[in-house]
Tab-separated table of C-alpha atoms in Angstrom:
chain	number	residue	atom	x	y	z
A	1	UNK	CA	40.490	-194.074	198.216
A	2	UNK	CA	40.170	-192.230	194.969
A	3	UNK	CA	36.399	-192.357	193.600
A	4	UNK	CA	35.744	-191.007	190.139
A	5	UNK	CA	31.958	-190.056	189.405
A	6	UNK	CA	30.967	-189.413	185.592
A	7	UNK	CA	27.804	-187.573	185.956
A	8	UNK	CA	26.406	-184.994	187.777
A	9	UNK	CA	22.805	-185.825	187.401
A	10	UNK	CA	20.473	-187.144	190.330
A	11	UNK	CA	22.102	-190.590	190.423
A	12	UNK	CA	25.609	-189.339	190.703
A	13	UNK	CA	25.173	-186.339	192.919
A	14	UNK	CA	23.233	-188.867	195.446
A	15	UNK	CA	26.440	-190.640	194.791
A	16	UNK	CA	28.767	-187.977	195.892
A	17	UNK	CA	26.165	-187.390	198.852
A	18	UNK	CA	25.856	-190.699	199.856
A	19	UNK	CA	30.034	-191.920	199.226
A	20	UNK	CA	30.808	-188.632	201.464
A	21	UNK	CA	28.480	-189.316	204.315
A	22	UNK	CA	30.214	-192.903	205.072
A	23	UNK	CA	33.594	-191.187	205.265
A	24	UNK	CA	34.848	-190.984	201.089
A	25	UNK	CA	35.750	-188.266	199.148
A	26	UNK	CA	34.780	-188.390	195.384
A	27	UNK	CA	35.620	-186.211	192.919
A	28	UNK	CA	32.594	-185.550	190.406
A	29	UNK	CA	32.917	-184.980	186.434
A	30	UNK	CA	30.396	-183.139	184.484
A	31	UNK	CA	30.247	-181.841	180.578
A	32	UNK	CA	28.171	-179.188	181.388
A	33	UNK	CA	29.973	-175.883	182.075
A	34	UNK	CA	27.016	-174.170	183.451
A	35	UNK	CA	24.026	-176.534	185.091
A	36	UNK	CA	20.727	-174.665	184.425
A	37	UNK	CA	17.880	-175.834	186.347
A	38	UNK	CA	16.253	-178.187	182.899
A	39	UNK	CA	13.827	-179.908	182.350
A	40	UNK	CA	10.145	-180.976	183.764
A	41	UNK	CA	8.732	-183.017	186.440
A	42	UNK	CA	9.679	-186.179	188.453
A	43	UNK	CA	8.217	-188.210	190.757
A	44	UNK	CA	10.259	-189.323	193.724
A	45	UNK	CA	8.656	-192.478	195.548
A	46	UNK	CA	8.632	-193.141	199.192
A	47	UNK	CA	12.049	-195.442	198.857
A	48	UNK	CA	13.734	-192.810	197.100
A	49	UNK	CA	12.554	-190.323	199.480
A	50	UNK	CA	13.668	-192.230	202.288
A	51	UNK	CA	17.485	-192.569	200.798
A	52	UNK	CA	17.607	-188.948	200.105
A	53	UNK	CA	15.994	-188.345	203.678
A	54	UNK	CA	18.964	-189.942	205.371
A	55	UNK	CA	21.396	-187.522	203.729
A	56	UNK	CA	19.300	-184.756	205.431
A	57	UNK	CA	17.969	-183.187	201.978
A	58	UNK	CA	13.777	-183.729	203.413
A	59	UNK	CA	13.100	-180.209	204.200
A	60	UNK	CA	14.511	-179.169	201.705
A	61	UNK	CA	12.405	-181.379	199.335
A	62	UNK	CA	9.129	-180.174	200.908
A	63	UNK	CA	10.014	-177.294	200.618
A	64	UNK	CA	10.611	-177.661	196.470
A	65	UNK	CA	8.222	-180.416	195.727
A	66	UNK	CA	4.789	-181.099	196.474
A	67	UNK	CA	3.824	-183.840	198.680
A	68	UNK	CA	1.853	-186.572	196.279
A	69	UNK	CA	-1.430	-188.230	198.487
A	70	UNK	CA	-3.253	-190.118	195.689
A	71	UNK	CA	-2.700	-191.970	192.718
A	72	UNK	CA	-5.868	-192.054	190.002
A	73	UNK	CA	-6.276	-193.761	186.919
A	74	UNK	CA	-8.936	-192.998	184.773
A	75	UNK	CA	-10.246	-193.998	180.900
A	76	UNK	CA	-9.950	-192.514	178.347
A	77	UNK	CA	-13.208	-191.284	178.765
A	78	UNK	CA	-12.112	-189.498	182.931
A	79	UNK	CA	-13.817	-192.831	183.832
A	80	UNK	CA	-12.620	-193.733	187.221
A	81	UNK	CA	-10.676	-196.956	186.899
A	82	UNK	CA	-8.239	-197.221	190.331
A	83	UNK	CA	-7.127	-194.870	192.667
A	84	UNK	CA	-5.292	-195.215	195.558
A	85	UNK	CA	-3.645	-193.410	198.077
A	86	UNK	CA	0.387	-192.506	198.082
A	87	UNK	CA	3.080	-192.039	200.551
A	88	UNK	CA	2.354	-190.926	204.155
A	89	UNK	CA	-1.833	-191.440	203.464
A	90	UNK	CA	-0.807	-194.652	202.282
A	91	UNK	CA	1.344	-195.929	205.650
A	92	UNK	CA	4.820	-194.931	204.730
A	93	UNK	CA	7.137	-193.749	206.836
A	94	UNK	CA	8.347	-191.494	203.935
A	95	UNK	CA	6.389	-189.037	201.737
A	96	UNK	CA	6.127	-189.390	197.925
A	97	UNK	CA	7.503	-185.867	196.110
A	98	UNK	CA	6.782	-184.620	192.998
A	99	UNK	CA	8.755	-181.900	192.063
A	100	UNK	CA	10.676	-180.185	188.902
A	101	UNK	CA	13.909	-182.562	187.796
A	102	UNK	CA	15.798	-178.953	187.146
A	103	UNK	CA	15.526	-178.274	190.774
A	104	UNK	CA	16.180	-181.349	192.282
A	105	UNK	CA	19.603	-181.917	190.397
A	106	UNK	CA	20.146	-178.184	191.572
A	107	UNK	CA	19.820	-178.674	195.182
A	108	UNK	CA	21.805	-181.984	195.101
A	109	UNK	CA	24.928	-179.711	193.148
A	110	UNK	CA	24.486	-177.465	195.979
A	111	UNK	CA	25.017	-179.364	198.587
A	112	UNK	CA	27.646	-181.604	197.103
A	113	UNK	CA	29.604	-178.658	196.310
A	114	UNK	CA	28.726	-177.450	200.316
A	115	UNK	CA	29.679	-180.604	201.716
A	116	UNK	CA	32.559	-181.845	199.344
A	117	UNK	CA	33.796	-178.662	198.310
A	118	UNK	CA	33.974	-176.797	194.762
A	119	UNK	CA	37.187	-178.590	194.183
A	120	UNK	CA	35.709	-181.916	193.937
A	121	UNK	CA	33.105	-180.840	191.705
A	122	UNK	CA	34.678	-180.139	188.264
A	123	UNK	CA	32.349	-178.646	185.695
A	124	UNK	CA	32.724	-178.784	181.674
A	125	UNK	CA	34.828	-182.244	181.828
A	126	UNK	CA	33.669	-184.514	179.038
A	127	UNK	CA	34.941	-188.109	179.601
A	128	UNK	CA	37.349	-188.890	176.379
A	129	UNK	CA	38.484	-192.350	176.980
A	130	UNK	CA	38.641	-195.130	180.191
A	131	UNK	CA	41.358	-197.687	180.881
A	132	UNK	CA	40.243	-199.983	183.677
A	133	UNK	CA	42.096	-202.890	185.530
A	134	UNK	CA	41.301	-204.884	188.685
A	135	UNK	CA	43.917	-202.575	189.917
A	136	UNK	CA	42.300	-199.116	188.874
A	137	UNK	CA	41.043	-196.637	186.073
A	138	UNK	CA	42.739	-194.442	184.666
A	139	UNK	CA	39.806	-191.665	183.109
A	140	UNK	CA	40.835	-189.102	180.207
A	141	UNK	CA	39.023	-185.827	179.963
A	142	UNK	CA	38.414	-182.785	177.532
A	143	UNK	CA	37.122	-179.786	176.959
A	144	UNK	CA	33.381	-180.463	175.365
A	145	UNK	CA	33.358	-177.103	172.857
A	146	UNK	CA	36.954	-177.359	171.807
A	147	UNK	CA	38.073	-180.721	171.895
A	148	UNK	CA	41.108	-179.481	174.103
A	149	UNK	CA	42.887	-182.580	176.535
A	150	UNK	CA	41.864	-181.417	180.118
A	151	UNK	CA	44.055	-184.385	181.336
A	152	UNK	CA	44.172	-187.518	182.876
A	153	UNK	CA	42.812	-188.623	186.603
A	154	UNK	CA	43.536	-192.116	188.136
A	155	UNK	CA	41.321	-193.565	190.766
A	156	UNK	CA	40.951	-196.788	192.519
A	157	UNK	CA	36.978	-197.091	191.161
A	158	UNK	CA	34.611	-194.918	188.956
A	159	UNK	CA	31.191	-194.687	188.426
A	160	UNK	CA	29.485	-193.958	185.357
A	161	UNK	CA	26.594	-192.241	186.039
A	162	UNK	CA	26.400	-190.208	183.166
A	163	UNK	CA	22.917	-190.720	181.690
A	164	UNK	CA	21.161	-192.956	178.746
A	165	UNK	CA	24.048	-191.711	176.219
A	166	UNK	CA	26.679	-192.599	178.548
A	167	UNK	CA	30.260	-192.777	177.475
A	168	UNK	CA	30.984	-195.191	179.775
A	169	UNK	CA	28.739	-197.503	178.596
A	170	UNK	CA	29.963	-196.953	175.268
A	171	UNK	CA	33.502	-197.773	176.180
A	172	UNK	CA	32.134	-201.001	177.579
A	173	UNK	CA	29.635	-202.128	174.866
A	174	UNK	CA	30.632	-199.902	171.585
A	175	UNK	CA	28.516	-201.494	169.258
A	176	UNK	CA	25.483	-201.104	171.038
A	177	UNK	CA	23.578	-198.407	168.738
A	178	UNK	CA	20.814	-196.019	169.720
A	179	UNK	CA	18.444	-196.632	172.736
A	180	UNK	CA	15.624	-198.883	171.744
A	181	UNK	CA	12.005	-196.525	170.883
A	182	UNK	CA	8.856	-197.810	171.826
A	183	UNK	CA	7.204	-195.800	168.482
A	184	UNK	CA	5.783	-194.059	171.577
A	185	UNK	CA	6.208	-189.968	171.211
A	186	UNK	CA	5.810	-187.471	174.696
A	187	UNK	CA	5.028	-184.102	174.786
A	188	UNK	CA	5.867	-182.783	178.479
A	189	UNK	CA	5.797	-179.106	179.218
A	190	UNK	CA	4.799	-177.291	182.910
A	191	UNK	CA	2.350	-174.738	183.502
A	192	UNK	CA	0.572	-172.530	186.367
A	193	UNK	CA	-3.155	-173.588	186.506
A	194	UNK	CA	-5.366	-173.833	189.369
A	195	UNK	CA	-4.951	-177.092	191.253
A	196	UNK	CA	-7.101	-180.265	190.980
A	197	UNK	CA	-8.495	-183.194	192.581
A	198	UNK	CA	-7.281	-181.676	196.197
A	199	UNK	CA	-3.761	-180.779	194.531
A	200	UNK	CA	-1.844	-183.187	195.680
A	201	UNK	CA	-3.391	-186.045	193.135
A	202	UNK	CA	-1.377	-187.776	189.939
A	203	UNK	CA	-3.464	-188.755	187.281
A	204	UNK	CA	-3.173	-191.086	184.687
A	205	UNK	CA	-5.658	-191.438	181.828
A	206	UNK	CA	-5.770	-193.086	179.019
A	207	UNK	CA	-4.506	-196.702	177.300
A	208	UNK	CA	-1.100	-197.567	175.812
A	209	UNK	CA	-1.585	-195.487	172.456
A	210	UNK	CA	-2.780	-192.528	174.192
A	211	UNK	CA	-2.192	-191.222	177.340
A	212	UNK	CA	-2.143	-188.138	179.504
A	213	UNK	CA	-0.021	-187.481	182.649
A	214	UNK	CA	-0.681	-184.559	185.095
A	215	UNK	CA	0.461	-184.435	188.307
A	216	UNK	CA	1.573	-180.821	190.445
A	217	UNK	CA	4.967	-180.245	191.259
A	218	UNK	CA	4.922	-176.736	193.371
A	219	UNK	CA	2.735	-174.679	194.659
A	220	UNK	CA	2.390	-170.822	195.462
A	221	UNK	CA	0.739	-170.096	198.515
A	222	UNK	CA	1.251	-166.534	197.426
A	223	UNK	CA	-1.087	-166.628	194.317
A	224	UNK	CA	-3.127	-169.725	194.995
A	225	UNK	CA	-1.621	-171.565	191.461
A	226	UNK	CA	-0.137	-174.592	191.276
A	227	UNK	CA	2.973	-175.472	188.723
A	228	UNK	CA	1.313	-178.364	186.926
A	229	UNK	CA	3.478	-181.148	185.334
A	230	UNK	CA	1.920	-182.801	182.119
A	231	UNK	CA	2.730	-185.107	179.721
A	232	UNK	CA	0.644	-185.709	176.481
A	233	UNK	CA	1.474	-189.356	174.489
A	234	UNK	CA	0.697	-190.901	171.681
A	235	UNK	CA	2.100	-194.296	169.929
A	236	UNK	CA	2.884	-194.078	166.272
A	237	UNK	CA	3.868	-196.068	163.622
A	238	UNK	CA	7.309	-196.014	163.359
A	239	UNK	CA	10.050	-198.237	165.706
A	240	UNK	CA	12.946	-196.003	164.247
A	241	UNK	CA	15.014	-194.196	167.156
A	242	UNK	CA	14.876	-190.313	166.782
A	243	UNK	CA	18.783	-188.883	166.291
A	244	UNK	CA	19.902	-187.858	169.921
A	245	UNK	CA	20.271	-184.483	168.494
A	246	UNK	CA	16.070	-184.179	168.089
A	247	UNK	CA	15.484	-185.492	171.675
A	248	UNK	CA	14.316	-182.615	174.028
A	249	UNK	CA	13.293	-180.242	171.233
A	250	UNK	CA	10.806	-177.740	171.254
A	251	UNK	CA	7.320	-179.828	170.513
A	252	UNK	CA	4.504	-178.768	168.309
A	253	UNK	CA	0.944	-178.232	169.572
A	254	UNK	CA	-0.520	-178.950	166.512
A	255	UNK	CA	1.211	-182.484	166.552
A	256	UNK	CA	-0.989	-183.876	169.297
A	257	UNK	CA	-3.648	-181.608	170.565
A	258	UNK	CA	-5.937	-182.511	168.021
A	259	UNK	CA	-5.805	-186.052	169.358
A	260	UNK	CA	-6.511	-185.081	172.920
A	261	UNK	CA	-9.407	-182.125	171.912
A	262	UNK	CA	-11.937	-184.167	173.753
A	263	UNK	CA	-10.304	-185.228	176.840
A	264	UNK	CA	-12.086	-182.760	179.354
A	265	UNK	CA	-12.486	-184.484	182.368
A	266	UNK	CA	-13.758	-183.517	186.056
A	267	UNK	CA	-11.868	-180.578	187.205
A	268	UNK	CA	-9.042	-181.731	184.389
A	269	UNK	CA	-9.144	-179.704	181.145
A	270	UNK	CA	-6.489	-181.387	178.762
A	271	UNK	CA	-6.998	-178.864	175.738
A	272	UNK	CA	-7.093	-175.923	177.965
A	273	UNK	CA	-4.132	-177.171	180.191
A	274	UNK	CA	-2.273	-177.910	176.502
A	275	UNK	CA	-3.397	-174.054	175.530
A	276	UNK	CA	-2.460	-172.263	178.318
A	277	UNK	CA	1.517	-173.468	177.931
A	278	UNK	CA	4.182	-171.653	176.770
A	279	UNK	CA	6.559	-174.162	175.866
A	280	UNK	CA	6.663	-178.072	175.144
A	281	UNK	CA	9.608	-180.364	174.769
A	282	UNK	CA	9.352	-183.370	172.779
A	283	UNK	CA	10.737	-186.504	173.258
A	284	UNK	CA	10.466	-190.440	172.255
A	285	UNK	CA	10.045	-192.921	174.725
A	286	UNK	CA	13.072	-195.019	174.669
A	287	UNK	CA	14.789	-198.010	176.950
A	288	UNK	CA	17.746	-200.148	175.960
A	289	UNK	CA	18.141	-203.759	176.764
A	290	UNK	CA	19.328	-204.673	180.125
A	291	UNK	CA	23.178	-205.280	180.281
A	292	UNK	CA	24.957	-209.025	181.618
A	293	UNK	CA	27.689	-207.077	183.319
A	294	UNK	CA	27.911	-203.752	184.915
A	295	UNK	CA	31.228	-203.564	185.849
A	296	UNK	CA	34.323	-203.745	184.410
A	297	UNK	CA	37.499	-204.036	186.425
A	298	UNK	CA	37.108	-201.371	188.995
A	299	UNK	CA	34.733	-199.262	186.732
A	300	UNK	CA	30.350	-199.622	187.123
A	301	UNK	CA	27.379	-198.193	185.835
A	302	UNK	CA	24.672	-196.371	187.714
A	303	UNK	CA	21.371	-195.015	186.865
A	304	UNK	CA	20.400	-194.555	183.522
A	305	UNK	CA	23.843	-195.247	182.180
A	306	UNK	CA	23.030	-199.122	183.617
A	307	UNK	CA	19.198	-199.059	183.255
A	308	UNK	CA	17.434	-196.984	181.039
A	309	UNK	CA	13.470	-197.499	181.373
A	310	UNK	CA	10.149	-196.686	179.847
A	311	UNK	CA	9.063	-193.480	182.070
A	312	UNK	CA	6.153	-195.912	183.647
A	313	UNK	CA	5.406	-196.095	187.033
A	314	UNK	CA	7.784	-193.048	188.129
A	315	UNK	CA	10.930	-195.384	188.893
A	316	UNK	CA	13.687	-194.012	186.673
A	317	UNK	CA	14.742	-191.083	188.938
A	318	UNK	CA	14.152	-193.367	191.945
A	319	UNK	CA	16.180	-196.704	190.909
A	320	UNK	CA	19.152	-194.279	190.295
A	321	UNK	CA	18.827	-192.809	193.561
A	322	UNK	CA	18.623	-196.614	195.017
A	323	UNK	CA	21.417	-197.287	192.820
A	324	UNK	CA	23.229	-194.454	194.424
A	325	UNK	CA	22.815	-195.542	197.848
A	326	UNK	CA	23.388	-199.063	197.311
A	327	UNK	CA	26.746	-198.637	196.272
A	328	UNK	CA	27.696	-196.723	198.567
A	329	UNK	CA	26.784	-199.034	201.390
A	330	UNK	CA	28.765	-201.863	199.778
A	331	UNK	CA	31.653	-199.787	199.661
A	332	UNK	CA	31.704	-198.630	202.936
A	333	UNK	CA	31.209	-202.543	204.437
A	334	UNK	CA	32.401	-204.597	202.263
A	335	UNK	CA	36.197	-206.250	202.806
A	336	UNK	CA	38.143	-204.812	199.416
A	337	UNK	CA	36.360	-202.645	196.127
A	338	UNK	CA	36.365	-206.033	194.090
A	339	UNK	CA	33.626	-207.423	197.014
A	340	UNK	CA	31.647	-203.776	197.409
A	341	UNK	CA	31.552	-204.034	193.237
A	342	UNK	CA	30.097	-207.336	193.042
A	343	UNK	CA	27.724	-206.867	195.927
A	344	UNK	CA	26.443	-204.160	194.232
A	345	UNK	CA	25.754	-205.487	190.683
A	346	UNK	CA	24.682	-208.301	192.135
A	347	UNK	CA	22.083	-206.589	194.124
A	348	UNK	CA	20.806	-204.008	191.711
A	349	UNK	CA	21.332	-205.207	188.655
A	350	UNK	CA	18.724	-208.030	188.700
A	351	UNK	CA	16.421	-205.625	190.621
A	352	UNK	CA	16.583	-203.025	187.511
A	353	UNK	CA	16.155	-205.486	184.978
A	354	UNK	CA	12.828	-206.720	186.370
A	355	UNK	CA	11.742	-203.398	186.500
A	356	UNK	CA	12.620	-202.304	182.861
A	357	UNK	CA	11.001	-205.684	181.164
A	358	UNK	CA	7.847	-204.917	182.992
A	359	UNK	CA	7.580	-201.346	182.394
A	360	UNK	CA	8.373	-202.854	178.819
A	361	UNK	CA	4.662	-204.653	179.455
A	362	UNK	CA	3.167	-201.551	180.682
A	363	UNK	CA	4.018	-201.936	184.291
A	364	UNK	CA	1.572	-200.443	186.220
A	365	UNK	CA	-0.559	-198.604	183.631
A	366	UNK	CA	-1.660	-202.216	182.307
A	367	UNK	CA	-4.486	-201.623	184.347
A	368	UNK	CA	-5.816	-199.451	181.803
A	369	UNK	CA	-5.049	-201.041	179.259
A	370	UNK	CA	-7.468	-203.736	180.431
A	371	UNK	CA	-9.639	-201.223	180.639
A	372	UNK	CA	-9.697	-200.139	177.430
A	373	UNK	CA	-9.477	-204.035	175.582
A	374	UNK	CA	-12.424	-205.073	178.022
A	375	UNK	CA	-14.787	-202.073	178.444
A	376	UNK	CA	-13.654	-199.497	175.968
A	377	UNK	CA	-17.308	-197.466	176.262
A	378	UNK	CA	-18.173	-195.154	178.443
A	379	UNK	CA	-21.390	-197.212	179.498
A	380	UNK	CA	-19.547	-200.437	179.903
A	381	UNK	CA	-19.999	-202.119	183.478
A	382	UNK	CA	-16.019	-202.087	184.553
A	383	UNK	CA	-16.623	-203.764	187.394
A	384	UNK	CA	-17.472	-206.542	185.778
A	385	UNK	CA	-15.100	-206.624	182.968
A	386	UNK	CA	-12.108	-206.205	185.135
A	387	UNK	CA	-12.856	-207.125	188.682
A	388	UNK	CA	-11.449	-205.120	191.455
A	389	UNK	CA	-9.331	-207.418	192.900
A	390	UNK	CA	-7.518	-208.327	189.448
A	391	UNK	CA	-6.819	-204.444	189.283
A	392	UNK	CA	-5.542	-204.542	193.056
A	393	UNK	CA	-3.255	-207.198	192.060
A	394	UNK	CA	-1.679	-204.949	189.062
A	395	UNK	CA	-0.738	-202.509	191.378
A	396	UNK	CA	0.350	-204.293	194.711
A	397	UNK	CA	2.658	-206.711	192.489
A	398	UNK	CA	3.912	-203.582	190.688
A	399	UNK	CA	4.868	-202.396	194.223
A	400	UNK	CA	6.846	-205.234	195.159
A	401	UNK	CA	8.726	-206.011	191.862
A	402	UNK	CA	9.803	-202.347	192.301
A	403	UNK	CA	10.677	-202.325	196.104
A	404	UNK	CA	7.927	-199.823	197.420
A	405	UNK	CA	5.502	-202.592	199.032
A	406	UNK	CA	4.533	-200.273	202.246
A	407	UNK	CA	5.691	-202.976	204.699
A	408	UNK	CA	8.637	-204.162	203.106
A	409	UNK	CA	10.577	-200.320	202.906
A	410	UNK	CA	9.329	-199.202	205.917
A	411	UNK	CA	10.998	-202.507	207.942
A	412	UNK	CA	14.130	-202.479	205.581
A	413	UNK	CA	17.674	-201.928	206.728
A	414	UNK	CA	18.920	-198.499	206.277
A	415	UNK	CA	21.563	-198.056	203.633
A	416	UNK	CA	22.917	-195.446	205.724
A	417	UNK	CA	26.651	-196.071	206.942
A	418	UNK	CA	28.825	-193.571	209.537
A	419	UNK	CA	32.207	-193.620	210.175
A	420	UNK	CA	32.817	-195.957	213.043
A	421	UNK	CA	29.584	-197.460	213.050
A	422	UNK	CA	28.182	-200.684	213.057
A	423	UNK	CA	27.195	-200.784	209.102
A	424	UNK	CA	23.783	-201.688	208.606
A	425	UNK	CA	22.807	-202.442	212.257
A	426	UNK	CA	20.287	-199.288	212.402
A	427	UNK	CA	16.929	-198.706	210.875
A	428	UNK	CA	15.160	-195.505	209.831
């Protein structure tokens, strides 16, 4: 069977991973010529630790990442509102990983290029154009600098995992427009600092107009400092999409510190974190609207080319990793592509679109919200104002909308499938 993969970000190298391990051999199709190790941090939760687990890539994450224990919310004021404990301290059978996005897509290239050889990994192909039929697809590639036809490759399905700008997508839904922006700006940089809260703690902080992220993604046993992940937001006025070319650019200080000068909490020093980096990236929060069909003829979507989300919660890496692993078990079971295609749609594609219209109503992070329309002072009894158990409920319904209830992953099937065995019949 020939398996086309647009993409050679986390969803479609766990693709490749995941499509090779049951006994396929895709071919993957990236526009970048050279893959640099980009970007900031990530969160990978316990379920997409667990896929990536099964493809034998957990040392290696430990290794990269650091292993997240606790989760903490806190005011705006470092006001303790919820914490609670994360992957193995919580009763996983899986860690939860934080660790830089640049190195995680570099150790899945490596060992999709180990595993599948260089040959199936083809470098500085742009997709051009798709024809798709309930018989095939027939994809259409060039050159990204020059424009030059790199020539045509038929398969029996591809998967278009190629990212919130996907041209797959495109081809499917051409007048969609621009990603949809929440008015909601990010600054996001990295930087060495000493670690906090135990270092092995995320923190939220904040309310929906202004938040702070920090959470560490590697640490140097060598020096004692810890690679710290942070991302300073604020909401604005304005619901007008930045031009893709202005997403990822360098970010001014001077934009948002000010706003964040007094946000010096226990053992968490925003303006000194803010001052002691080199470089920020800016970017606007953005989602589009979730699709009514994923697939067309023997072409899908995967990832962020299906489900683009609000960045709450930590499950956009993770849902594309799902994605990944999903498919992957449909194809290898299921009686013809046309069943493995609709099995998977059917199965992730309501899943995803849950999760992006409640990330859309703050997902998780509601909880401080509450916080902050309830008991916005610093003196204000929170208990009171937003009873424990209503904030238990935010998070334990977050968990099961989003598939990481404790009980639920750890007795799930495993998505795993082998050559010659009984699909599905084992768990992990």
């Amino acid at each position: 069977m020939e398996i086309l993969i647009i993409g050679a970000g986390p969803a479609g190298l766990t693709a490749a991973l995941s499509l090779h391990q049951a006994g396929f051999r895709p071919r993957v199709y990236e526009a970048v010529s050279r893959p640099a190790p980009l970007g900031v941090g990530i969160n990978l939760l316990p379920h997409a630790v667990r896929e990536l687990a099964e493809l034998g890539l957990l040392d290696d994450l430990r290794r990269l990442g650091v292993e997240t224990n606790e989760l903490v919310y806190l005011s705006k004021h470092g006001k303790p509102i919820w914490r609670e404990a994360r992957g193995l301290a919580a009763g996983y059978k899986w860690p939860q990983i934080s660790i830089h996005r640049g190195e995680l897509q570099m150790l899945l290239l490596r060992k999709t290029v180990e595993r599948l050889g260089e040959e199936n990994v083809l470098l500085g192909h742009t997709l051009a154009d798709l024809e798709t039929s309930d018989q095939g697809v027939t994809a259409h590639f060039v050159q990204r600098a020059t424009g030059e036809s790199l020539g045509a490759r038929k398969a029996d399905v591809l998967i278009g995992a190629d990212g919130i700008h996907s041209a797959v997508r495109r081809k499917f839904y051409p007048n969609e427009g621009p990603p949809n922006f929440s008015g909601a700006t990010l600054w996001r940089a990295t930087v060495e600092a000493p670690p906090f809260l135990g270092g092995r703690a995320m923190v939220w902080a904040g309310h929906s107009r202004q938040k702070l992220v920090a959470y560490p993604i590697r640490h140097d046993p060598a020096t004692g400092k810890t690679l710290i992940n942070w991302i300073c937001e604020l909401r604005g006025d304005s619901t007008r999409t930045p031009p893709k070319e202005d997403w990822n650019k360098p970010g001014n200080k001077a934009d948002f510190l000010p706003a964040f000068a007094s946000w010096r909490f226990p053992e968490i020093d925003t303006p000194a974190l803010v001052e002691a980096t080199e470089q920020v990236f800016e970017f606007p929060m953005v989602d589009r609207d979730p699709l009514p069909r994923w697939t067309f003829g023997r072409a899908t979507l995967m990832g962020d080319a299906a489900h683009p989300m609000f960045p709450i919660g930590s499950n956009g890496a993770t849902q594309g990793l799902l994605d990944a692993r999903v498919f992957s078990y449909h194809l290898a079971t299921a009686g013809s592509i046309d069943e493995a295609l609709a099995r998977y749609e059917s199965e992730r594609r309501t899943a995803t679109t849950r999760i992006v219209m409640t990330n859309r109503a703050n997902g998780p992070d509601q909880v401080m919200e509450l916080v902050e329309q309830r008991a916005p002072h610093p003196d204000d009894d929170l208990d009171a104002r937003v009873p424990f158990e209503e904030r238990k409920a935010i998070a334990d319904e977050y968990k099961r909308i989003t598939g990481f209830d404790p009980k639920v992953l750890n007795e799930r099937m495993s998505y795993t499938v082998l050559p010659g065995s009984n699909a599905g019949g084992d768990r992990s």
